Coordinates of C-alpha atoms and ligand atoms in Angstrom, one line a residue:
M635 CA 19.7 2.9 -20.4
R636 CA 17.2 2.2 -17.7
A637 CA 13.8 0.9 -18.8
I638 CA 11.4 3.8 -18.5
W639 CA 8.3 1.6 -18.7
P640 CA 7.9 -1.9 -17.4
S641 CA 7.4 -4.4 -20.2
L642 CA 3.8 -5.3 -21.2
P643 CA 1.4 -6.6 -20.1
I644 CA 0.8 -4.1 -17.2
D645 CA -1.4 -4.6 -14.2
P646 CA -3.1 -1.6 -12.8
T647 CA 0.0 0.0 -11.3
V648 CA 1.3 3.3 -10.3
Y649 CA 4.5 4.6 -11.9
S650 CA 6.5 7.5 -10.5
F651 CA 8.3 9.6 -13.1
T652 CA 10.0 11.7 -10.5
E653 CA 13.4 9.9 -10.3
Q654 CA 13.6 9.3 -14.0
K655 CA 12.7 12.9 -15.0
F656 CA 16.1 13.8 -16.4
E657 CA 16.3 10.8 -18.7
F658 CA 12.8 11.5 -19.9
E659 CA 13.5 15.0 -20.8
A660 CA 16.2 13.9 -23.2
R661 CA 14.2 11.1 -24.8
I662 CA 10.6 12.1 -25.0
P663 CA 9.6 13.1 -28.5
V664 CA 7.4 16.0 -29.2
A665 CA 3.9 14.8 -29.8
T666 CA 1.3 16.4 -32.1
I667 CA -1.9 16.9 -30.1
A668 CA -5.4 18.0 -31.2
V669 CA -7.7 19.3 -28.5
I670 CA -11.4 19.3 -29.5
G671 CA -13.3 21.9 -27.4
T672 CA -11.7 25.0 -25.9
G673 CA -13.7 25.4 -22.7
Y674 CA -12.1 25.5 -19.3
V675 CA -10.8 21.9 -19.6
G676 CA -9.8 22.0 -23.3
L677 CA -8.1 25.4 -23.3
T678 CA -6.1 24.5 -20.1
T679 CA -5.2 21.1 -21.5
G680 CA -4.0 22.5 -24.8
A681 CA -2.0 25.4 -23.4
C682 CA -0.4 23.2 -20.7
F683 CA 0.6 20.5 -23.2
A684 CA 2.2 23.2 -25.4
H685 CA 3.9 24.5 -22.3
L686 CA 5.3 20.9 -21.8
G687 CA 6.8 21.1 -25.3
H688 CA 4.2 19.4 -27.5
D689 CA 2.7 20.8 -30.7
V690 CA -0.9 21.5 -30.0
I691 CA -3.9 22.6 -32.2
C692 CA -7.1 23.5 -30.3
A693 CA -10.4 23.4 -32.1
D694 CA -13.8 24.7 -31.4
I695 CA -17.1 25.1 -33.3
D696 CA -17.4 28.7 -32.0
E697 CA -15.8 30.9 -34.6
H698 CA -16.0 34.0 -32.4
K699 CA -14.2 32.2 -29.6
I700 CA -11.4 31.0 -31.9
A701 CA -11.1 34.6 -33.4
R702 CA -10.6 36.0 -29.9
L703 CA -8.1 33.3 -28.9
N704 CA -6.1 34.0 -32.1
K705 CA -5.9 37.6 -31.0
G706 CA -4.6 36.4 -27.6
E707 CA -7.8 37.1 -25.7
I708 CA -8.6 34.6 -23.0
P709 CA -12.4 34.1 -22.7
I710 CA -12.3 32.9 -19.1
V711 CA -10.7 33.9 -15.8
E712 CA -8.1 31.3 -15.0
Q713 CA -4.9 32.2 -13.1
G714 CA -1.7 31.8 -15.3
L715 CA -3.6 30.8 -18.4
D716 CA -3.0 34.0 -20.3
K717 CA 0.8 33.6 -19.8
I718 CA 1.0 30.1 -21.1
V719 CA -1.4 30.8 -24.0
E720 CA 0.8 33.7 -25.1
E721 CA 4.0 31.7 -24.6
G722 CA 2.5 28.8 -26.8
M723 CA 1.3 31.2 -29.5
R724 CA 4.6 33.0 -29.6
S725 CA 6.6 29.8 -29.9
G726 CA 4.2 28.4 -32.5
K727 CA 3.4 25.4 -30.3
L728 CA -0.2 26.4 -29.7
K729 CA -2.6 27.1 -32.5
F730 CA -6.4 27.6 -32.6
V731 CA -8.6 26.6 -35.5
V732 CA -12.3 26.3 -36.2
G733 CA -13.6 22.8 -36.7
A734 CA -12.4 19.5 -35.1
I735 CA -11.2 18.0 -38.4
N736 CA -8.8 20.9 -39.0
A737 CA -7.1 20.1 -35.7
S738 CA -7.3 16.3 -35.9
K739 CA -6.2 15.5 -39.5
H740 CA -2.5 15.8 -38.7
A741 CA -2.3 14.9 -35.0
E742 CA -1.3 11.7 -33.3
F743 CA -3.3 12.3 -30.1
H744 CA -6.8 13.7 -30.0
Y745 CA -8.2 15.0 -26.7
L746 CA -12.0 15.2 -26.5
C747 CA -12.8 18.1 -24.2
V748 CA -16.4 18.8 -25.1
P749 CA -19.2 19.4 -22.6
T750 CA -21.1 16.5 -21.1
P751 CA -24.0 18.4 -19.5
Q752 CA -26.6 16.8 -17.3
G753 CA -29.3 15.1 -19.3
G754 CA -33.0 14.9 -18.4
D755 CA -32.7 11.7 -16.4
G756 CA -29.6 12.8 -14.4
A757 CA -27.2 10.9 -16.7
A758 CA -24.5 12.8 -18.5
D759 CA -25.5 13.8 -22.0
L760 CA -23.0 12.3 -24.4
S761 CA -24.2 13.9 -27.6
Y762 CA -21.4 16.5 -28.0
L763 CA -18.9 13.7 -27.5
E764 CA -20.6 11.4 -30.0
I765 CA -20.8 14.1 -32.6
A766 CA -17.1 15.0 -32.2
A767 CA -16.0 11.4 -32.4
A768 CA -18.2 10.7 -35.5
E769 CA -16.8 13.9 -37.1
I770 CA -13.1 13.2 -36.7
G771 CA -13.3 9.4 -37.1
P772 CA -12.8 9.3 -40.9
H773 CA -10.0 11.9 -40.8
L774 CA -7.7 10.5 -38.1
P775 CA -4.2 9.6 -39.2
A776 CA -3.5 5.8 -38.9
N777 CA -2.8 4.4 -35.4
S778 CA -3.6 7.7 -33.7
I779 CA -5.2 7.8 -30.2
V780 CA -8.4 9.4 -29.1
I781 CA -8.6 10.4 -25.4
N782 CA -11.6 11.2 -23.3
K783 CA -10.8 14.1 -21.0
S784 CA -14.4 15.2 -20.6
T785 CA -16.1 13.6 -17.5
V786 CA -18.0 10.8 -19.1
P787 CA -20.1 7.9 -17.8
V788 CA -18.6 4.6 -17.2
G789 CA -18.3 2.7 -20.5
S790 CA -17.9 5.8 -22.7
T791 CA -14.6 4.8 -24.2
R792 CA -16.6 2.1 -26.0
V793 CA -19.2 4.6 -27.1
V794 CA -16.5 6.8 -28.6
A795 CA -14.7 3.8 -30.2
K796 CA -18.0 2.8 -31.9
K797 CA -18.6 6.4 -33.2
L798 CA -15.0 6.6 -34.5
N799 CA -15.5 3.4 -36.4
R800 CA -11.7 2.9 -36.8
S801 CA -10.1 -0.4 -35.9
D802 CA -6.6 1.1 -35.9
V803 CA -7.4 3.9 -33.5
S804 CA -7.4 3.3 -29.7
V805 CA -9.5 5.1 -27.2
V806 CA -8.1 6.1 -23.8
S807 CA -9.7 7.6 -20.8
N808 CA -7.6 10.3 -19.1
P809 CA -9.9 12.2 -16.7
E810 CA -9.2 15.7 -15.6
F811 CA -9.0 16.7 -11.9
L812 CA -8.7 20.5 -12.6
R813 CA -10.2 23.0 -10.2
E814 CA -11.4 26.2 -11.8
G815 CA -9.1 29.1 -10.8
T816 CA -6.1 26.8 -10.3
A817 CA -6.5 24.7 -13.4
V818 CA -3.1 25.5 -14.9
S819 CA -1.3 24.7 -11.7
D820 CA -3.4 21.6 -11.2
F821 CA -2.5 20.4 -14.7
L822 CA 1.2 21.0 -14.3
N823 CA 1.5 19.8 -10.7
P824 CA -1.2 17.1 -10.4
D825 CA -1.6 14.7 -7.5
R826 CA -1.9 11.9 -10.0
V827 CA -2.5 11.2 -13.7
V828 CA -5.0 8.5 -14.4
I829 CA -5.0 6.7 -17.7
G830 CA -7.4 3.9 -18.6
S831 CA -7.6 1.8 -21.8
E832 CA -8.0 -1.7 -23.0
D833 CA -4.9 -1.1 -25.2
Q834 CA -2.0 -0.9 -22.8
E835 CA 0.4 0.3 -25.4
A836 CA -1.9 3.3 -26.1
S837 CA -2.0 4.0 -22.3
I838 CA 1.8 4.1 -22.3
R839 CA 1.9 6.5 -25.3
V840 CA -0.5 8.8 -23.5
G841 CA 1.5 8.5 -20.3
T842 CA 4.6 9.8 -22.1
L843 CA 2.8 13.1 -22.9
Y844 CA 3.1 13.8 -19.1
A845 CA 6.8 12.8 -18.9
K846 CA 7.8 16.3 -17.7
V847 CA 5.1 16.2 -15.0
A848 CA 6.4 15.0 -11.7
A849 CA 3.4 12.9 -10.5
P850 CA 2.4 9.3 -10.2
V851 CA 0.9 8.0 -13.4
M852 CA -1.7 5.3 -12.8
V853 CA -2.5 3.0 -15.6
T854 CA -5.8 1.0 -15.4
D855 CA -8.7 -0.2 -17.4
P856 CA -11.1 2.4 -18.9
V857 CA -14.1 1.6 -16.7
S858 CA -11.9 2.0 -13.6
A859 CA -10.4 5.3 -14.9
E860 CA -13.9 6.7 -15.5
T861 CA -15.1 5.5 -12.1
I862 CA -12.1 7.1 -10.4
K863 CA -13.2 10.5 -11.8
Y864 CA -16.8 10.3 -10.6
A865 CA -15.8 8.7 -7.2
S866 CA -13.3 11.5 -6.5
N867 CA -15.8 14.3 -7.2
A868 CA -18.6 12.5 -5.3
F869 CA -16.4 11.8 -2.4
L870 CA -15.3 15.5 -2.2
A871 CA -19.0 16.5 -2.4
T872 CA -19.8 14.1 0.4
K873 CA -17.0 15.6 2.5
L874 CA -18.5 19.1 2.0
S875 CA -22.0 18.0 2.8
F876 CA -20.7 16.3 5.9
V877 CA -18.9 19.5 7.0
N878 CA -22.0 21.6 6.3
A879 CA -24.1 19.2 8.4
I880 CA -21.5 19.4 11.2
A881 CA -21.8 23.2 10.9
T882 CA -25.5 23.0 11.4
L883 CA -24.9 20.8 14.5
C884 CA -22.4 23.3 15.8
E885 CA -25.0 26.0 15.6
R886 CA -27.4 23.9 17.6
V887 CA -24.9 22.8 20.3
G888 CA -22.9 26.0 20.5
A889 CA -19.6 24.7 19.1
D890 CA -17.5 26.7 16.6
V891 CA -17.2 24.8 13.3
N892 CA -13.9 26.6 12.4
D893 CA -12.3 25.1 15.5
V894 CA -14.0 21.7 14.9
V895 CA -12.7 21.4 11.3
L896 CA -9.3 22.5 12.4
G897 CA -9.2 19.8 15.0
M898 CA -10.5 17.2 12.6
G899 CA -8.0 18.3 9.8
Y900 CA -4.9 17.6 11.9
D901 CA -5.8 13.9 11.6
T902 CA -3.9 13.0 8.4
R903 CA -6.5 10.4 7.6
I904 CA -9.0 13.2 7.3
G905 CA -6.7 16.0 5.9
K906 CA -7.0 19.7 6.2
Q907 CA -8.4 20.4 2.7
F908 CA -12.0 20.6 1.7
L909 CA -13.3 21.2 5.2
R910 CA -14.6 24.8 4.8
P911 CA -18.3 25.1 5.4
G912 CA -20.3 27.3 3.1
P913 CA -23.7 28.3 1.7
G914 CA -23.8 24.9 -0.1
W915 CA -21.4 23.6 -2.8
G916 CA -21.8 24.1 -6.5
G917 CA -19.9 24.6 -9.7
S918 CA -20.0 23.0 -13.1
C919 CA -18.8 19.6 -11.8
F920 CA -19.9 18.5 -8.3
P921 CA -23.7 18.8 -8.7
K922 CA -23.8 17.1 -12.2
D923 CA -21.2 14.5 -11.4
T924 CA -22.8 13.5 -8.1
I925 CA -26.2 13.1 -9.8
A926 CA -24.6 11.2 -12.6
L927 CA -22.8 8.8 -10.3
H928 CA -26.1 8.1 -8.5
K929 CA -27.7 7.4 -11.9
I930 CA -24.8 5.2 -13.0
A931 CA -25.3 3.2 -9.8
E932 CA -29.0 3.0 -10.3
D933 CA -28.5 1.7 -13.8
A934 CA -26.2 -0.9 -12.4
G935 CA -28.9 -2.0 -9.9
Y936 CA -27.4 -0.3 -6.8
D937 CA -29.2 2.3 -4.8
F938 CA -26.2 4.7 -3.8
S939 CA -28.3 6.2 -1.0
I940 CA -25.4 8.1 0.6
L941 CA -25.4 10.3 -2.5
T942 CA -29.1 11.0 -2.2
E943 CA -28.4 12.4 1.3
V944 CA -25.3 14.3 0.1
L945 CA -27.5 16.1 -2.4
N946 CA -30.4 16.6 0.1
V947 CA -28.0 18.1 2.7
N948 CA -26.8 20.5 0.0
T949 CA -30.3 21.6 -0.8
Q950 CA -31.0 22.1 2.9
Q951 CA -27.9 24.2 3.1
F952 CA -29.2 26.6 0.4
D953 CA -32.5 26.8 2.3
R954 CA -30.8 27.5 5.6
T955 CA -28.6 30.2 4.1
A956 CA -31.6 31.9 2.5
A957 CA -33.5 31.7 5.8
K958 CA -30.6 33.3 7.7
V959 CA -30.6 36.2 5.2
L960 CA -34.3 36.6 5.5
T961 CA -34.0 36.8 9.3
A962 CA -31.3 39.4 8.9
L963 CA -33.7 41.4 6.8
G964 CA -36.1 41.4 9.7
G965 CA -38.2 38.4 8.6
S966 CA -39.6 39.8 5.3
G967 CA -38.0 41.0 2.1
A968 CA -40.8 43.4 1.0
G969 CA -39.5 46.9 0.7
K970 CA -36.0 45.8 1.8
R971 CA -32.7 46.1 0.1
L972 CA -30.1 43.3 0.2
A973 CA -26.4 43.8 -0.6
V974 CA -24.6 40.7 -1.9
W975 CA -20.8 40.3 -2.1
G976 CA -19.9 37.5 -4.4
L977 CA -21.9 35.6 -7.1
T978 CA -19.4 33.1 -8.6
F979 CA -19.5 29.6 -7.3
K980 CA -16.1 30.1 -5.6
A981 CA -13.4 32.7 -5.7
G982 CA -10.8 32.9 -8.5
T983 CA -13.3 32.2 -11.3
D984 CA -15.9 34.1 -13.3
D985 CA -18.1 30.9 -13.5
L986 CA -21.7 31.2 -12.3
R987 CA -22.7 27.7 -13.3
D988 CA -24.6 26.0 -10.5
S989 CA -23.4 28.7 -8.1
P990 CA -24.7 28.5 -4.5
S991 CA -25.4 32.3 -4.7
I992 CA -28.0 31.7 -7.5
E993 CA -29.7 29.0 -5.4
V994 CA -29.8 31.2 -2.4
L995 CA -30.9 34.4 -4.1
T996 CA -33.5 32.6 -6.2
R997 CA -35.1 31.5 -2.9
L998 CA -35.0 35.1 -1.7
Q999 CA -36.4 36.8 -4.8
D1000 CA -39.9 35.7 -4.1
S1001 CA -39.8 37.6 -0.8
G1002 CA -39.9 40.9 -2.8
V1003 CA -36.4 42.0 -1.7
E1004 CA -34.4 44.2 -3.9
I1005 CA -30.9 42.7 -4.6
V1006 CA -27.8 44.7 -5.4
A1007 CA -24.7 42.6 -5.9
Y1008 CA -21.0 43.1 -6.4
D1009 CA -18.6 40.5 -7.7
P1010 CA -15.1 41.3 -8.9
A1011 CA -15.5 38.9 -11.9
I1012 CA -19.1 39.6 -12.9
D1013 CA -20.5 42.7 -14.7
A1014 CA -24.0 41.5 -15.7
P1015 CA -26.8 39.8 -13.9
P1016 CA -26.8 36.0 -14.0
R1017 CA -29.3 34.5 -16.5
E1018 CA -31.3 33.0 -13.7
L1019 CA -31.5 36.3 -11.8
P1020 CA -32.2 39.0 -14.5
D1021 CA -33.7 41.4 -12.0
I1022 CA -30.8 41.9 -9.7
K1023 CA -28.7 45.0 -10.0
I1024 CA -24.9 44.6 -10.5
V1025 CA -22.6 47.4 -9.3
A1026 CA -18.9 48.0 -9.9
D1027 CA -17.7 48.1 -6.3
P1028 CA -18.5 46.6 -2.9
Y1029 CA -19.3 50.0 -1.3
S1030 CA -22.0 50.9 -3.9
A1031 CA -23.6 47.5 -3.2
V1032 CA -24.1 48.2 0.5
E1033 CA -25.5 51.8 0.0
G1034 CA -28.8 51.9 1.9
A1035 CA -28.9 48.1 2.4
D1036 CA -30.8 46.4 5.1
A1037 CA -28.5 43.4 5.2
L1038 CA -25.3 42.2 3.6
A1039 CA -24.9 38.6 2.4
I1040 CA -21.4 37.3 1.6
M1041 CA -21.7 34.4 -0.9
T1042 CA -18.2 33.9 -2.4
E1043 CA -14.9 33.9 -0.5
W1044 CA -13.1 36.6 -2.6
D1045 CA -10.2 37.6 -0.4
E1046 CA -10.6 41.3 -1.1
F1047 CA -13.8 41.4 1.0
R1048 CA -11.8 40.8 4.1
W1049 CA -9.8 44.0 3.7
L1050 CA -12.5 46.5 3.1
D1051 CA -13.1 49.6 5.2
F1052 CA -15.9 48.4 7.5
D1053 CA -16.4 51.9 9.0
Q1054 CA -17.4 53.0 5.5
V1055 CA -19.6 49.9 5.1
A1056 CA -21.3 50.6 8.4
E1057 CA -21.9 54.2 7.4
A1058 CA -23.4 53.3 4.1
M1059 CA -25.8 50.6 5.3
N1060 CA -29.4 51.3 6.5
N1061 CA -29.1 48.4 8.9
R1062 CA -25.9 46.8 10.1
A1063 CA -26.5 43.1 9.6
I1064 CA -24.1 40.6 7.9
V1065 CA -24.7 37.0 6.9
D1066 CA -21.3 35.6 6.1
G1067 CA -22.0 32.5 4.1
R1068 CA -18.3 31.6 3.9
N1069 CA -17.1 32.6 7.4
L1070 CA -14.8 34.9 5.6
L1071 CA -14.7 38.0 7.8
D1072 CA -13.1 38.5 11.2
R1073 CA -16.3 38.7 13.1
S1074 CA -14.8 40.8 15.9
V1075 CA -13.9 43.5 13.4
V1076 CA -17.5 43.9 12.2
M1077 CA -19.2 43.3 15.6
R1078 CA -17.1 46.1 17.1
R1079 CA -18.7 48.4 14.5
G1080 CA -22.2 47.5 15.6
F1081 CA -23.0 44.8 13.1
T1082 CA -25.0 41.7 13.9
Y1083 CA -23.0 38.9 12.4
V1084 CA -24.2 35.5 11.4
G1085 CA -21.7 33.0 10.0
V1086 CA -21.9 29.2 9.3
G1087 CA -21.7 26.8 12.2
R1088 CA -20.6 29.3 14.8
Ligands
UDX1288 C1 -14.0 20.3 -8.9 C2 -13.0 19.3 -8.5 O1 -12.3 19.8 -7.3 C3 -12.0 19.1 -9.6 O2 -11.0 18.1 -9.2 C4 -12.8 18.5 -10.8 O3 -12.0 18.1 -11.8 C5 -13.8 19.6 -11.2 O4 -14.7 19.8 -10.1 P1 -14.2 22.9 -9.2 O5 -15.6 22.7 -9.7 O6 -13.4 23.9 -9.9 O7 -13.4 21.6 -9.1 O8 -14.5 23.4 -7.7 P2 -13.9 23.1 -6.3 O9 -12.8 23.9 -5.9 O10 -13.7 21.6 -6.1 O11 -15.2 23.6 -5.4 C6 -16.5 23.0 -5.6 C7 -17.5 23.6 -4.7 O12 -17.2 23.3 -3.3 C8 -17.5 25.2 -4.7 O13 -18.8 25.6 -4.6 C9 -16.7 25.6 -3.5 O14 -17.0 26.8 -2.9 C10 -17.1 24.5 -2.5 N1 -16.1 24.2 -1.4 C11 -14.9 23.8 -1.7 C12 -16.5 24.5 -0.1 O15 -17.6 24.9 0.2 N2 -15.6 24.2 0.9 C13 -14.3 23.7 0.6 O16 -13.6 23.5 1.6 C14 -14.0 23.5 -0.7

């Protein structure tokens, strides 16, 4: 039998499971996994581990959410999640319970997937993590492993270990790289799995949970694993702010950013992904993680000034998008009606957290404009914008509108009847914050069209 894992001790190394997949499938035992927290990350993690053959119990403090999940209702929009949750519940491999202890008392692996929101000073707030660790600590079976999946500041494995107060239990960092909307596919087909612990045997045990996943598994120390997560998100945010800055330059010099990024992306060192300019970037991770990494650096005595600019450029992008919309409305919002297509922070999700649309529309609200919005995943106004009107279809949104702003790249917007849209609007002006539409299609119908960087 070939050795699956190199003998200990292990240096930070990358292992590829791909060639050995067949042997693994025969030999990997089914693990019992508790997942604490059933948000985007926890629910996806639990359902995917059940799909991979493990026995999973997901816990949450929210009784209502657990009751819904037990009825097979998925509280979030996430492609493919409903299928694997249903599959897991049917096979008995996926269960939902109220309370972390009820999940953890019989499990060998304990995934902490609780929120780590931004605290007042920019650092991630660890209180949910600490409470969960303190709660399960006394109830964990001997020699089990607690795993941080939440995005946590560098050094958090030690914080969790202290709260657990169990010398026989190891703590491992196993950060998630799941994009909302494609989280299931990202979990099952990841670019890499990162595992960090001071206990290398524990890292290996966690690595075996992914045995059926064909991806490099990288084993490192916990601080490096935690840094990989922040560095990856902050790098992607930097890439986007750079692209948005290039888009602004393109507007000034008369270049077309779509062609510019296409030309850049052919260079494999740059890559084609994450080069789409937009109204600014957002979501539940990038803003908070970029700010948190800046704070981590500051606490370590380093002024990570690039990140300050990355955040500044993003704020400027929100300002610029709002200014374009105001110009399309004729320079003033008073007595005008603005139609908005798309509110979520990107397509494929119902998540409004830190959405660029909220940033932009908040800037416009003071102008006195009336806002009527349509988003396929949203049926009530965002908390931050209680006065906007939500309608059930894109044509109702443009009825009598003085301008249309496209804020999210939902594909369906591209295929609408623009004759009907033109008829319905009071004034034919479009600000396409995502460069989503074929501008010749709308310009032919008498629209003025303003995109990003073109
Ligand atoms: C991100 C990371 O991608 C993921 O690895 C991590 O674990 C969680 O955070 P997510 O927040 O789901 O995922 O969103 P992502 O798809 O990365 O998009 C973030 C923001 O960037 C969105 O506002 C999106 O619209 C914007 N974006 C993305 C662009 O403006 N242009 C692009 O080319 C890509």
